[in-house]
GROMACS .gro file of C-alpha atoms in nm:
model
  168
    1MET     CA    1   0.052  -3.702  -4.414
    2ILE     CA    2   0.284  -3.593  -4.106
    3PRO     CA    3   0.487  -3.948  -3.944
    4ALA     CA    4   0.346  -3.984  -3.600
    5MET     CA    5   0.575  -3.933  -3.367
    6PRO     CA    6   0.669  -4.273  -3.126
    7ALA     CA    7   0.595  -4.274  -2.772
    8THR     CA    8   0.896  -4.146  -2.644
    9ALA     CA    9   0.947  -3.884  -2.850
   10THR     CA   10   0.536  -3.788  -2.757
   11THR     CA   11   0.607  -3.850  -2.385
   12ALA     CA   12   0.937  -3.623  -2.322
   13ARG     CA   13   0.725  -3.355  -2.536
   14GLN     CA   14   0.470  -3.378  -2.297
   15VAL     CA   15   0.702  -3.358  -1.982
   16SER     CA   16   0.865  -3.062  -2.091
   17VAL     CA   17   0.628  -2.857  -2.208
   18SER     CA   18   0.488  -2.943  -1.859
   19ALA     CA   19   0.815  -2.832  -1.678
   20LEU     CA   20   0.759  -2.532  -1.881
   21ARG     CA   21   0.501  -2.375  -1.746
   22PHE     CA   22   0.519  -2.490  -1.399
   23GLY     CA   23   0.853  -2.285  -1.413
   24ARG     CA   24   0.627  -1.986  -1.568
   25VAL     CA   25   0.399  -1.979  -1.325
   26ALA     CA   26   0.668  -2.051  -1.031
   27VAL     CA   27   0.851  -1.780  -1.157
   28MET     CA   28   0.558  -1.528  -1.157
   29GLY     CA   29   0.385  -1.677  -0.825
   30ALA     CA   30   0.764  -1.513  -0.683
   31VAL     CA   31   0.712  -1.198  -0.902
   32ALA     CA   32   0.389  -1.173  -0.789
   33ALA     CA   33   0.466  -1.233  -0.387
   34LEU     CA   34   0.788  -1.024  -0.434
   35ILE     CA   35   0.579  -0.732  -0.580
   36LEU     CA   36   0.321  -0.798  -0.262
   37PHE     CA   37   0.563  -0.756  -0.018
   38ALA     CA   38   0.688  -0.441  -0.133
   39GLY     CA   39   0.320  -0.290  -0.128
   40VAL     CA   40   0.305  -0.461   0.267
   41TRP     CA   41   0.678  -0.321   0.344
   42GLY     CA   42   0.607   0.042   0.179
   43SER     CA   43   0.330   0.143   0.340
   44TRP     CA   44   0.418  -0.036   0.694
   45GLY     CA   45   0.617   0.226   0.718
   46THR     CA   46   0.307   0.502   0.796
   47ALA     CA   47   0.043   0.247   0.885
   48GLN     CA   48   0.227   0.101   1.175
   49TYR     CA   49   0.152   0.467   1.361
   50VAL     CA   50  -0.156   0.475   1.245
   51MET     CA   51  -0.296   0.156   1.324
   52LEU     CA   52  -0.062   0.076   1.666
   53ALA     CA   53  -0.192   0.439   1.816
   54LYS     CA   54  -0.176   0.311   2.130
   55GLY     CA   55   0.075   0.517   2.368
   56ARG     CA   56   0.133   0.781   2.126
   57GLU     CA   57   0.091   1.108   2.133
   58ALA     CA   58  -0.225   1.136   1.937
   59GLY     CA   59  -0.450   1.496   1.839
   60THR     CA   60  -0.499   1.744   1.565
   61VAL     CA   61  -0.306   2.003   1.386
   62ARG     CA   62  -0.469   2.337   1.130
   63VAL     CA   63  -0.182   2.349   0.892
   64GLY     CA   64  -0.035   2.713   0.885
   65SER     CA   65   0.250   2.706   0.587
   66CYS     CA   66   0.354   2.413   0.314
   67ALA     CA   67   0.666   2.494   0.181
   68GLY     CA   68   0.922   2.206   0.054
   69GLY     CA   69   0.697   1.903   0.039
   70MET     CA   70   0.622   2.021   0.455
   71CYS     CA   71   0.316   2.106   0.574
   72THR     CA   72   0.340   2.255   0.964
   73GLY     CA   73   0.097   2.414   1.208
   74PRO     CA   74   0.083   2.400   1.614
   75PHE     CA   75  -0.027   1.994   1.761
   76THR     CA   76  -0.331   2.057   1.999
   77PRO     CA   77  -0.302   1.717   2.235
   78THR     CA   78  -0.653   1.501   2.212
   79SER     CA   79  -0.416   1.171   2.400
   80VAL     CA   80  -0.359   1.146   2.766
   81GLY     CA   81   0.037   1.203   2.852
   82ALA     CA   82   0.048   1.398   2.547
   83ARG     CA   83   0.159   1.794   2.496
   84ALA     CA   84   0.119   2.108   2.292
   85ARG     CA   85   0.331   2.192   2.011
   86THR     CA   86   0.347   2.538   1.872
   87ARG     CA   87   0.513   2.344   1.557
   88VAL     CA   88   0.480   1.987   1.406
   89GLU     CA   89   0.559   1.923   1.049
   90LEU     CA   90   0.269   1.710   0.799
   91THR     CA   91   0.440   1.535   0.469
   92GLU     CA   92   0.235   1.742   0.198
   93SER     CA   93   0.043   1.618  -0.036
   94VAL     CA   94  -0.290   1.600  -0.219
   95ALA     CA   95  -0.508   1.500   0.145
   96VAL     CA   96  -0.335   1.818   0.300
   97ARG     CA   97  -0.453   2.141   0.247
   98ARG     CA   98  -0.335   2.499   0.390
   99GLY     CA   99  -0.604   2.564   0.691
  100ARG     CA  100  -0.730   2.325   0.751
  101THR     CA  101  -0.770   2.070   1.064
  102TYR     CA  102  -0.642   1.722   1.084
  103ASP     CA  103  -0.621   1.452   1.313
  104VAL     CA  104  -0.303   1.311   1.362
  105VAL     CA  105  -0.068   1.066   1.500
  106LEU     CA  106   0.321   1.224   1.586
  107LYS     CA  107   0.637   0.945   1.595
  108PRO     CA  108   0.800   0.865   1.881
  109GLY     CA  109   1.080   1.117   1.941
  110THR     CA  110   0.979   1.369   1.688
  111SER     CA  111   0.723   1.633   1.560
  112ASP     CA  112   0.670   1.425   1.238
  113ALA     CA  113   0.286   1.383   1.195
  114VAL     CA  114   0.090   1.103   1.001
  115ARG     CA  115  -0.248   1.165   0.960
  116SER     CA  116  -0.486   0.899   1.166
  117GLY     CA  117  -0.805   0.766   1.159
  118PRO     CA  118  -1.015   0.607   0.866
  119ALA     CA  119  -0.867   0.828   0.619
  120GLY     CA  120  -0.513   0.773   0.760
  121ILE     CA  121  -0.555   0.437   0.751
  122LEU     CA  122  -0.684   0.416   0.419
  123TYR     CA  123  -0.400   0.711   0.299
  124ALA     CA  124  -0.085   0.504   0.431
  125TRP     CA  125  -0.195   0.144   0.287
  126LEU     CA  126  -0.180   0.360  -0.060
  127PRO     CA  127   0.134   0.187  -0.168
  128LEU     CA  128  -0.058  -0.166  -0.075
  129GLY     CA  129  -0.339  -0.079  -0.332
  130GLY     CA  130  -0.101  -0.013  -0.561
  131ALA     CA  131   0.062  -0.347  -0.586
  132LEU     CA  132  -0.326  -0.506  -0.562
  133LEU     CA  133  -0.330  -0.362  -0.896
  134LEU     CA  134   0.008  -0.448  -1.045
  135ALA     CA  135   0.053  -0.791  -0.892
  136SER     CA  136  -0.284  -0.880  -1.076
  137VAL     CA  137  -0.162  -0.820  -1.399
  138VAL     CA  138   0.088  -1.050  -1.309
  139VAL     CA  139  -0.095  -1.315  -1.167
  140ALA     CA  140  -0.359  -1.302  -1.506
  141GLY     CA  141  -0.073  -1.249  -1.756
  142GLY     CA  142   0.246  -1.498  -1.617
  143MET     CA  143   0.041  -1.778  -1.400
  144ARG     CA  144  -0.365  -1.730  -1.640
  145LEU     CA  145  -0.527  -1.736  -1.305
  146THR     CA  146  -0.787  -1.514  -1.422
  147ARG     CA  147  -1.036  -1.488  -1.167
  148VAL     CA  148  -0.769  -1.437  -0.892
  149ALA     CA  149  -0.654  -1.175  -1.032
  150TRP     CA  150  -0.976  -0.987  -1.106
  151VAL     CA  151  -0.999  -1.081  -0.689
  152LEU     CA  152  -0.681  -0.854  -0.634
  153GLY     CA  153  -0.764  -0.610  -0.905
  154LEU     CA  154  -1.069  -0.553  -0.741
  155SER     CA  155  -0.893  -0.561  -0.418
  156GLY     CA  156  -0.632  -0.282  -0.543
  157GLY     CA  157  -0.885  -0.066  -0.698
  158GLY     CA  158  -1.128  -0.091  -0.386
  159LEU     CA  159  -0.892   0.057  -0.143
  160LEU     CA  160  -0.717   0.280  -0.347
  161THR     CA  161  -1.098   0.430  -0.364
  162ALA     CA  162  -1.143   0.456  -0.094
  163ALA     CA  163  -0.841   0.643   0.045
  164PHE     CA  164  -0.919   0.872  -0.231
  165VAL     CA  165  -1.309   0.965  -0.094
  166ALA     CA  166  -1.189   0.934   0.285
  167VAL     CA  167  -0.890   1.150   0.208
  168GLN     CA  168  -1.090   1.423   0.040
   0.00000   0.00000   0.00000
């Protein structure tokens, strides 16, 4: 038979367990928030040019050659005030193929092009999709909030899937 604990020992144990639980949830919440912030930060570097395209040079690029992680081709303007260029650079990725034409927006003051339209928006937010997936694991395991974790995970998976379908 186990001897009964005094009431003060039981209360102290309950307080310490509650404090540890609160600490775990607070730390894991901070980690999840940091992961999501990093995903937004990583995405915004490209997404700002695609989503806030008003006043920027927009047009199309026909990819002529790819080497060293960059694809190049001539720029044909489609927006007012944009000028034709013989060579602009587009980051080489699985979404860029030689010989194809892509809608792009030029970064101000450079010859760097970023894909525009729905495919460009989804492609720009890929880092956030990965962060949502990672944060869902932290929220489920560290915070024990399974419904929130499912929402985060499905949102991230949906974003990644939509980007994959749109970019092809």
